[in-house]
Coordinates of C-alpha atoms and ligand atoms in Angstrom, one line a residue:
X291 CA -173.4 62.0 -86.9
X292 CA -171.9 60.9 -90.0
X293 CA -168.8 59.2 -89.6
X294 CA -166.6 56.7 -91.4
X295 CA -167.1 53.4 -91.4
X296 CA -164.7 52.0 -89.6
X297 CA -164.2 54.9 -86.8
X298 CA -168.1 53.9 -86.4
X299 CA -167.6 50.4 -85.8
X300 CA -165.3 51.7 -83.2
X301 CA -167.4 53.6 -81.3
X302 CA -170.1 50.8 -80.9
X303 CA -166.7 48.2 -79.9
X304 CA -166.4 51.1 -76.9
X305 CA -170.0 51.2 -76.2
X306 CA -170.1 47.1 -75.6
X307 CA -166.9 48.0 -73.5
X308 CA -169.2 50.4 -71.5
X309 CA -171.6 46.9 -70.9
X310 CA -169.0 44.9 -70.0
X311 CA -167.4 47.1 -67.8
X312 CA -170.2 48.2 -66.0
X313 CA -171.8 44.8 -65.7
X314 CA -168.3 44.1 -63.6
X315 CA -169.5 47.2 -61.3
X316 CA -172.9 45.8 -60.7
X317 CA -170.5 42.5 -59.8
X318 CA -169.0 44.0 -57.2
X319 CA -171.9 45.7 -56.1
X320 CA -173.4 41.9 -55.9
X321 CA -170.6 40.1 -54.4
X322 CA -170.6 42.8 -51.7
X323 CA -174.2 41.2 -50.5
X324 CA -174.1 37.7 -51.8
X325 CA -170.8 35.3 -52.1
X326 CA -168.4 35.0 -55.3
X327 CA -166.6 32.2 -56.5
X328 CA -163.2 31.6 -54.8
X329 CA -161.5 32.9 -58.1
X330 CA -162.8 36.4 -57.8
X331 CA -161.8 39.2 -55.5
X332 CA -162.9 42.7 -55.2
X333 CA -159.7 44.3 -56.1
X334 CA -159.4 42.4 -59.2
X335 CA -162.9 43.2 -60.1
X336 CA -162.4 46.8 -59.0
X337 CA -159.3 46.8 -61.6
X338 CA -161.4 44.9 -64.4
X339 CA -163.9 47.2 -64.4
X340 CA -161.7 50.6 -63.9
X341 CA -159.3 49.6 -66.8
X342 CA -161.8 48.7 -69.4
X343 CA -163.4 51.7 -68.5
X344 CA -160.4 54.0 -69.3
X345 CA -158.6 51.9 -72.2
X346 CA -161.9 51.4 -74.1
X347 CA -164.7 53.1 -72.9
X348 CA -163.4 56.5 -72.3
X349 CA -160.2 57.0 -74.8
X350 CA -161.2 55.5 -78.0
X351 CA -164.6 57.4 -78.4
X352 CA -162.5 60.5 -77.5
X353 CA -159.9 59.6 -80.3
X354 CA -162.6 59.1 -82.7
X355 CA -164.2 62.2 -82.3
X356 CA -161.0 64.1 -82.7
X357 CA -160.2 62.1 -85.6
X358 CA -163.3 63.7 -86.7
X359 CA -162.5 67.1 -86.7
X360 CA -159.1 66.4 -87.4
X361 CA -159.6 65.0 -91.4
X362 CA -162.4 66.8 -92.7
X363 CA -161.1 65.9 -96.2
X364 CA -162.4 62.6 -96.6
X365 CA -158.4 61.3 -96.1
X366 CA -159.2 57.9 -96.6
X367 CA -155.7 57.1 -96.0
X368 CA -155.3 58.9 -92.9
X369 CA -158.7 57.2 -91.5
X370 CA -157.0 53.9 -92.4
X371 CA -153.8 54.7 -90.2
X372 CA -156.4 56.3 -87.2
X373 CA -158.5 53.0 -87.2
X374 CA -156.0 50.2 -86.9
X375 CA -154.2 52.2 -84.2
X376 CA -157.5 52.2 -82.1
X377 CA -158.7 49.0 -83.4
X378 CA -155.3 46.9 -81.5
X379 CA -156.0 49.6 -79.0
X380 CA -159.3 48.0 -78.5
X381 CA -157.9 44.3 -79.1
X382 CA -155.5 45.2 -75.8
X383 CA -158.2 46.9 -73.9
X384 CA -160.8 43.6 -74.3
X385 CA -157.1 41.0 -74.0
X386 CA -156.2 42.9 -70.5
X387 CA -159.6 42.3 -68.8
X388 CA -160.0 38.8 -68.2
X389 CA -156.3 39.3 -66.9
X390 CA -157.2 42.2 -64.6
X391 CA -160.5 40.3 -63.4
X392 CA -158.7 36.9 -62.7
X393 CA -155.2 38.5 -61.5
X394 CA -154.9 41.9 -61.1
X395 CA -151.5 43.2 -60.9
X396 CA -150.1 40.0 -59.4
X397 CA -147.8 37.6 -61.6
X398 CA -149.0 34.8 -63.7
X399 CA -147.0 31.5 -64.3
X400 CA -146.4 30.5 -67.5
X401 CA -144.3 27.4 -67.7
X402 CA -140.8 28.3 -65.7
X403 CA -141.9 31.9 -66.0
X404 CA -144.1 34.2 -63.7
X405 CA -144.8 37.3 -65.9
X406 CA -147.7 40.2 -64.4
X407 CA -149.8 39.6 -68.1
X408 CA -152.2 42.3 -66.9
X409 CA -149.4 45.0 -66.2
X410 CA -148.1 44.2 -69.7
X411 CA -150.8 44.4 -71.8
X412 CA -151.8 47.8 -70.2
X413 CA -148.1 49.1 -71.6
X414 CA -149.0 47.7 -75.0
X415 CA -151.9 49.9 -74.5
X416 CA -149.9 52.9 -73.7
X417 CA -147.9 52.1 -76.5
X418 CA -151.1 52.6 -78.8
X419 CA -151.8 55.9 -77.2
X420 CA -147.9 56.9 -78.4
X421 CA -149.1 55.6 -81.9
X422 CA -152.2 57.9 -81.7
X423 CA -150.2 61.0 -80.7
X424 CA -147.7 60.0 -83.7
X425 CA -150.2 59.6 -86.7
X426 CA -152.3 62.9 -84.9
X427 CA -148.6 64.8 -85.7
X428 CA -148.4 63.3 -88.8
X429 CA -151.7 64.5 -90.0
X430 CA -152.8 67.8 -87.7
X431 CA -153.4 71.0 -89.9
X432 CA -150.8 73.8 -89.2
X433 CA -152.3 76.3 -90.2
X434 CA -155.9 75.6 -88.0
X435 CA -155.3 76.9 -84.5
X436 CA -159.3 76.7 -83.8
X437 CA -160.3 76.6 -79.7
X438 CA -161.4 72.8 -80.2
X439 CA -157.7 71.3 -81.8
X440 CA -155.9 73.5 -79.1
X441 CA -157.8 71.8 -76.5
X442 CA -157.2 68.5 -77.8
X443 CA -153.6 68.8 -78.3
X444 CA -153.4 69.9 -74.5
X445 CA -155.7 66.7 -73.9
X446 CA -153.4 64.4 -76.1
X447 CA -149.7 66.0 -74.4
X448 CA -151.8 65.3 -70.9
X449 CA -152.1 61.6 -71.9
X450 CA -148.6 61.2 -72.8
X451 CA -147.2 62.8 -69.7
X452 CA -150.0 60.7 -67.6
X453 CA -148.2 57.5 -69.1
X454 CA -144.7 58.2 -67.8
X455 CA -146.5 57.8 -64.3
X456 CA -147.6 54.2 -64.8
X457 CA -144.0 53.9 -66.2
X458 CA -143.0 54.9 -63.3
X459 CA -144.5 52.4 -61.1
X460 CA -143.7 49.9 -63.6
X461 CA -139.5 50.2 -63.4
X462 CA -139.7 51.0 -59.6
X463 CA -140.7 47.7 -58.7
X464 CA -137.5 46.7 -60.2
X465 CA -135.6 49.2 -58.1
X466 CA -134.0 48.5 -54.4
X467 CA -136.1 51.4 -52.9
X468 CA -138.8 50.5 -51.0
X469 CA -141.6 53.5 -50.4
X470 CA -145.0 52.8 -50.8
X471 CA -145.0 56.4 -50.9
X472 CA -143.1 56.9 -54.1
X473 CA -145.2 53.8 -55.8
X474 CA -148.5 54.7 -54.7
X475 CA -147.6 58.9 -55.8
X476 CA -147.0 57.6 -59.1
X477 CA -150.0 55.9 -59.6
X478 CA -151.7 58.9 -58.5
X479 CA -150.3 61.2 -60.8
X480 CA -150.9 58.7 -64.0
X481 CA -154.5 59.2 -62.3
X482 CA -154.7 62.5 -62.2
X483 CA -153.4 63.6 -65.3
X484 CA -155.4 61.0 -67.1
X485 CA -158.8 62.1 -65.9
X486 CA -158.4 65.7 -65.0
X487 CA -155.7 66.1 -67.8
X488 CA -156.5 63.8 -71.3
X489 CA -160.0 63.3 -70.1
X490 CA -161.5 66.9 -69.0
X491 CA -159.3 68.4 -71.4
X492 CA -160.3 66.6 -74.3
X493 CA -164.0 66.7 -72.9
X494 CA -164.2 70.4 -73.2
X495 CA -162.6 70.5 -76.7
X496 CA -165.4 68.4 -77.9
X497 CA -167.5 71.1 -76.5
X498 CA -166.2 73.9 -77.9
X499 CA -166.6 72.3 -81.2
X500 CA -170.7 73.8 -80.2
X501 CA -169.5 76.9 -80.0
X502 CA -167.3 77.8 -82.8
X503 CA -165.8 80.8 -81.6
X504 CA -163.1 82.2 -83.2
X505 CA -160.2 82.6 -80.7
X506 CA -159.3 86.6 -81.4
X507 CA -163.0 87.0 -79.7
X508 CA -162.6 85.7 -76.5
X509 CA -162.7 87.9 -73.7
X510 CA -159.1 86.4 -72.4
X511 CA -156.4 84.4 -74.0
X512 CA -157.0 81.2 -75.7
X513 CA -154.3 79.7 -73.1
X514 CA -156.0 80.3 -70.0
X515 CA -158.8 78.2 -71.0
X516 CA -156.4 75.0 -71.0
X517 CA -153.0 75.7 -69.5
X518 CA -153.8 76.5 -66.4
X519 CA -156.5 72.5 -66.4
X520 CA -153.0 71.1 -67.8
X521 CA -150.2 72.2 -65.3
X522 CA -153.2 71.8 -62.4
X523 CA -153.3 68.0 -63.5
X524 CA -149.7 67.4 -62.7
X525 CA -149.8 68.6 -59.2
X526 CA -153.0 67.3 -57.6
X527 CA -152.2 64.0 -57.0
X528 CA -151.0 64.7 -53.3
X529 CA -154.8 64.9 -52.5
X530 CA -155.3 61.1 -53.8
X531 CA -152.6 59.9 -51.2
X532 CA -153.1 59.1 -47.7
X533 CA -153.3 61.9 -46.1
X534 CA -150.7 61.2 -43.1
X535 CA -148.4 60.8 -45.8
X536 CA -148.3 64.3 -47.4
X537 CA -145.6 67.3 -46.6
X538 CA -146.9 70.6 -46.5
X539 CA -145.4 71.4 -49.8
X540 CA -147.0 68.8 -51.4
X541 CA -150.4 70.0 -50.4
X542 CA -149.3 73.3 -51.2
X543 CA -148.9 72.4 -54.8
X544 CA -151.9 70.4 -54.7
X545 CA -153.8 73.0 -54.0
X546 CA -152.2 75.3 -56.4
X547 CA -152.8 72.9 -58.8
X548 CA -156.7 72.5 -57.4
X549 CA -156.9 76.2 -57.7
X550 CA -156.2 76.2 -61.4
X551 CA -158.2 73.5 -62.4
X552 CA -161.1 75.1 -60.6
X553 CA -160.6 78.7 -62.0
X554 CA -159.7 77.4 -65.2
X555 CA -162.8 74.8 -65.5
X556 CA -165.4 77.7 -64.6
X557 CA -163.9 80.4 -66.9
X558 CA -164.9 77.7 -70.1
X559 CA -167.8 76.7 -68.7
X560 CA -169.0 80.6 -68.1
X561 CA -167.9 81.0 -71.7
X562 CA -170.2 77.9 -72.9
X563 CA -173.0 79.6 -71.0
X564 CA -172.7 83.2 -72.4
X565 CA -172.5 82.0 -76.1
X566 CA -175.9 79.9 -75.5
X567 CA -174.4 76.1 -75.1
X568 CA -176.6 73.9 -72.6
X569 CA -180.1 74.0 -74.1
X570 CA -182.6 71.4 -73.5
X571 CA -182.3 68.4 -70.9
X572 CA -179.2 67.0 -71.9
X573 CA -177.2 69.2 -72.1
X574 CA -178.3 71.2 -69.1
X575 CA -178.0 68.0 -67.2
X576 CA -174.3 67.9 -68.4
X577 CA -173.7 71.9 -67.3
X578 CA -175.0 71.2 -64.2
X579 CA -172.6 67.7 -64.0
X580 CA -169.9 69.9 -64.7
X581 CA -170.7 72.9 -62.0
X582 CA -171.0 69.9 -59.0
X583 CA -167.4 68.6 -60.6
X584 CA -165.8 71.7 -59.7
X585 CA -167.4 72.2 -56.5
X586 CA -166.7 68.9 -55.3
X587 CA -163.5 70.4 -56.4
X588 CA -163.8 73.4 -54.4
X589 CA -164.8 71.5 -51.8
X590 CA -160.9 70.6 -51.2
X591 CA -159.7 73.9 -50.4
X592 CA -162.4 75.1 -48.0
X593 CA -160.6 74.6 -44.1
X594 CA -163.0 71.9 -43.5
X595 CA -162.6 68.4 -42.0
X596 CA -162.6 66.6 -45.9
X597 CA -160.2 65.3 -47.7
X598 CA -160.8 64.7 -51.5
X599 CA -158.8 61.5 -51.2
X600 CA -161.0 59.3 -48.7
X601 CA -162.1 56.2 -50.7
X602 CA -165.8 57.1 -50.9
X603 CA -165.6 60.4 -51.7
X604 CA -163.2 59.6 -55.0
X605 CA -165.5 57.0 -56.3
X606 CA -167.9 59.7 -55.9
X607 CA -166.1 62.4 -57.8
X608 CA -165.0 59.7 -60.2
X609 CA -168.0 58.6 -61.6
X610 CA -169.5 62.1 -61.5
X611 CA -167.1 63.2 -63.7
X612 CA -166.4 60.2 -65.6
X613 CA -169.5 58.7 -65.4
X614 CA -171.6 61.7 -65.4
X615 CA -170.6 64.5 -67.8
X616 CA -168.1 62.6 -69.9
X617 CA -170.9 59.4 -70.9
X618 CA -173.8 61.4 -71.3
X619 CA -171.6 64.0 -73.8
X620 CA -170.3 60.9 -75.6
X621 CA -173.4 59.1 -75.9
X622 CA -175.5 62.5 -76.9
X623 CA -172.7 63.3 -79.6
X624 CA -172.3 60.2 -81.4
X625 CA -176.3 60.1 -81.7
X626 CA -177.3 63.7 -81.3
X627 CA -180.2 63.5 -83.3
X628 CA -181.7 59.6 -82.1
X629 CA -182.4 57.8 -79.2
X630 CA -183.8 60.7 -77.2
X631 CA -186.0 58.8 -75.2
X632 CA -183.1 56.1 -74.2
X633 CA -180.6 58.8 -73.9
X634 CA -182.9 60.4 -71.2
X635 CA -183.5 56.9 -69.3
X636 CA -179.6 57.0 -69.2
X637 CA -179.2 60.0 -67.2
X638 CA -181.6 59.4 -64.8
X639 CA -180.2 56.2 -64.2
X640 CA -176.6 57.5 -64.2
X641 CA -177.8 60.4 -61.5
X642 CA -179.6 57.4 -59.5
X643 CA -176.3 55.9 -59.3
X644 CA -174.5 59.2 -58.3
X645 CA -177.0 59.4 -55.7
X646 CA -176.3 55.9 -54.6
X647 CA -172.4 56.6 -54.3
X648 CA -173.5 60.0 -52.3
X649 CA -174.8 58.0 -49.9
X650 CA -172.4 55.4 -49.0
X651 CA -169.8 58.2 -49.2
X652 CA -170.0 58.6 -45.2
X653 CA -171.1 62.2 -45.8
X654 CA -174.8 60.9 -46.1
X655 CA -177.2 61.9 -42.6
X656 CA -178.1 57.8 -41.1
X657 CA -181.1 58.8 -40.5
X658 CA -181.7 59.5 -43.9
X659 CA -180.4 56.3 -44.9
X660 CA -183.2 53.6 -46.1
X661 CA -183.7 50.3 -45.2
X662 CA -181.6 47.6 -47.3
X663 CA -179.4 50.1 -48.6
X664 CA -177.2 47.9 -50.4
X665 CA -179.7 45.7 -51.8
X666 CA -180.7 49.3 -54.1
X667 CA -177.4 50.6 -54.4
X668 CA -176.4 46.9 -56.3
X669 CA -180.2 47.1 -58.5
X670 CA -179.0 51.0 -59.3
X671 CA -175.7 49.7 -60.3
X672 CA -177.9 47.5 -63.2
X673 CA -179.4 50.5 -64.5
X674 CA -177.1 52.8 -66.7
X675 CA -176.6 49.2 -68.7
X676 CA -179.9 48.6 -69.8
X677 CA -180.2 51.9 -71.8
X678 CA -176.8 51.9 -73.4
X679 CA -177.3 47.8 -74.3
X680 CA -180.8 48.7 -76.0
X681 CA -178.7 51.7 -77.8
X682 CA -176.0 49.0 -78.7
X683 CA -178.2 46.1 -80.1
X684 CA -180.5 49.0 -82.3
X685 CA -177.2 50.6 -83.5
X686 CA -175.4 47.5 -84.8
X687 CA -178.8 46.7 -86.9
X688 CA -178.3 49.8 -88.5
Ligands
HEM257 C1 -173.0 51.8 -64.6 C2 -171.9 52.3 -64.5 C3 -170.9 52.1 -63.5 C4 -171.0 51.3 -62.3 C5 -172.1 50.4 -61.9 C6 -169.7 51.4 -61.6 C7 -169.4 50.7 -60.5 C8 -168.2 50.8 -59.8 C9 -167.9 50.1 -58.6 C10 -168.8 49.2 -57.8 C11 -166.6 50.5 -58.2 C12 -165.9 50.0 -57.0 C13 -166.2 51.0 -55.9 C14 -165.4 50.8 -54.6 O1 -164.2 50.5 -54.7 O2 -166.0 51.1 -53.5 C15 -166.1 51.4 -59.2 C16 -164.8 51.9 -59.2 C17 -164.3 52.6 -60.3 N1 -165.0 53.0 -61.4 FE1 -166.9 52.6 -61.9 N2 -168.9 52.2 -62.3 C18 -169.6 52.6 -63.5 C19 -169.1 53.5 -64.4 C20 -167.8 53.9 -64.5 C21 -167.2 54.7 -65.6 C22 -168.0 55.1 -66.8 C23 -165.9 54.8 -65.3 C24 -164.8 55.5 -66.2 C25 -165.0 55.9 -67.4 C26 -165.6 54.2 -64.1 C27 -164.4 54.2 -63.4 C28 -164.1 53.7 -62.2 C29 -162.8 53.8 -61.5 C30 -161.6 54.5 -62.1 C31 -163.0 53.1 -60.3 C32 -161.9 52.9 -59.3 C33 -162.0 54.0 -58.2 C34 -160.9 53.9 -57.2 O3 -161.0 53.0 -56.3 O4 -160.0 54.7 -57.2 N3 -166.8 53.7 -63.6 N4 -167.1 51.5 -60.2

């Protein structure tokens, strides 16, 4: 792929995020066999590595790739704008981790003052996504209302609603209410909209881009390929909460909202199939990623004893989507046409590690369950790393 300059040096800063950030998984991994310094605890870790993850491993790449389709006409000006938004989005991404790792959310003391550093850097990251979202106005084509911008303006509107969420949580703490309830739903919504909203949404925009389809040939409207993934990301959040805590109406809406998701995420995938998308390994690795997303998904609505929200059954889903469909696509379109070999040692890896999480999900049979299962579950951790490292080191040579 042949991008700009700069938007390239972008995409490798997000691919040594990807190292970083999953070097702090294999951390935890370790520290949950052998001890850690004092200084280190597994929620900060957990909160290092999720937030690098999102800030720079997942958003920029997306942005760039936009960007991508969005100036076809060499605007050297506009590409100037694009990259200094992403590169202080970057700059905050990298500044908020050692913050997250050594503090988390709690407050730091500077001199008389005791300020949450971690929890203000991430809104000077949100604040970058707003600068995003302004220059992609300032620049978007009117007159192009192609499947792949629709998608990602549905993706980018997802990320600014996703933000009032952390907001939220942000100016209730300064409030006399006291619900963990009301906290902890906010945090699921910012959640919910960012991965099932910005992330999927965005995701299959970049895949339509394979298709090329012009929208007047599409066997249903344009709008029920996205709207439906949209408004469905606003409402699920009630399954993320503990499930004592949610009103019948909430689940109603959640599953509403489940419902459209699902629908909605198997109409464009049985679109990508019929016009011939997922040839070859890779990308029928990612098809078939995608089709155990929504199941999992589907999973939530059958009347069975499971609830989508249990901690070891949302890593799960997490990383499958996240980790799964969303890093194999990004690493197989910046480099579609090198790396084949490394690209394939990367998915097996990544479905090793999928596996691992399957089985420390509690939905794995004991019996099944090998000796020193922890001890491979923290090696399997290492390997998605070494791949995307060799990747890193060849592509900055270039
Ligand atoms: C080699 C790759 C990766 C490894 C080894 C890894 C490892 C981990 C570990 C150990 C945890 C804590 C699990 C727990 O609390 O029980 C975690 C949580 C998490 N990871 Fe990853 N991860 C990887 C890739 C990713 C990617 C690519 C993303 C997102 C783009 C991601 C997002 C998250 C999130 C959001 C959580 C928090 C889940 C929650 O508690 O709600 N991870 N990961």
């Amino acid at each position: 792929m042949s991008l700009p300059k700069s938007l390239n040096r972008i995409w490798k800063l997000s691919l040594l995020s990807f190292i970083i950030a999953a070097m702090t998984g294999f951390l935890y991994r370790y520290g949950m066999l052998y001890p850690l310094p004092d200084w280190l605890n597994f929620a900060n870790i957990r909160h290092a590595h999720s937030h690098l993850m999102f800030f720079n491993w997942v958003s920029p790449p997306l942005m760039v790739l936009m960007i991508d389709r969005l100036i076809q006409n060499e605007n050297v000006h506009a590409i100037r704008s694009f990259s200094n938004c992403l590169y202080v989005m970057l700059f905050l991404g990298f500044l908020s981790f050692p913050f997250f790792l050594l503090y988390g959310y709690h407050s730091v003391s500077i001199g008389s003052a005791s300020l949450p550093l971690a929890a203000i850097i991430s809104g000077f990251v949100m604040i970058t996504w707003y600068w995003f979202g302004w220059l992609w106005m300032k620049y978007r084509n009117e007159d192009d209302s192609s499947i792949p911008l629709t998608f990602y303006e549905g993706a980018l509107l997802a990320l600014m609603v996703s933000s009032l969420g952390a907001w939220g949580v942000s100016i209730f703490q300064f409030t006399p209410i006291d619900s963990p309830l009301i906290s902890s739903a906010m945090t699921h919504f910012f959640l919910a909209v960012f991965t099932e909203g910005w992330a999927v949404l965005a995701v299959l925009g970049l895949i339509w881009t394979k298709v090329e389809t012009d929208p007047n040939s599409l066997p249903v409207k344009k709008e029920w390929l996205w709207i439906p993934i949209l408004v469905g990301s606003m409402l699920i959040f009630p399954y993320s909460l503990t499930e004592s805590l949610v009103t019948t109406p909430m689940l109603i809406s959640a599953m509403a909202g489940m419902l459209l998701i699902i629908l909605s995420t198997a109409l464009n995938v049985w679109l990508f199939f019929k016009n011939g998308l997922f040839k070859g390994f890779i990308w029928q690795t990612i098809l078939i990623l995608l089709c155990l997303k929504v199941l999992m998904q589907a999973l939530a609505l059958l009347p069975i004893d499971i609830w989508p929200g249990e901690h070891g059954l949302r890593v799960l889903y997490l990383h499958l989507l996240l980790l799964g469909v969303i890093s194999i696509l990004l690493t197989d379109l910046f480099y579609p046409l090198k790396y084949f070999n490394l690209k394939v040692i990367f998915i097996i890896s990544v479905i090793l590690v999928l596996i691992s999480l399957l089985m420390i999900s509690g939905y794995w049979p004991p019996s099944l369950t090998p000796p020193g299962l922890y001890f491979w579950i923290m090696i399997i951790a290492l390997l998605p790393v070494i791949p995307l490292t060799l990747i890193y080191f060849k592509s900055i040579k270039e």
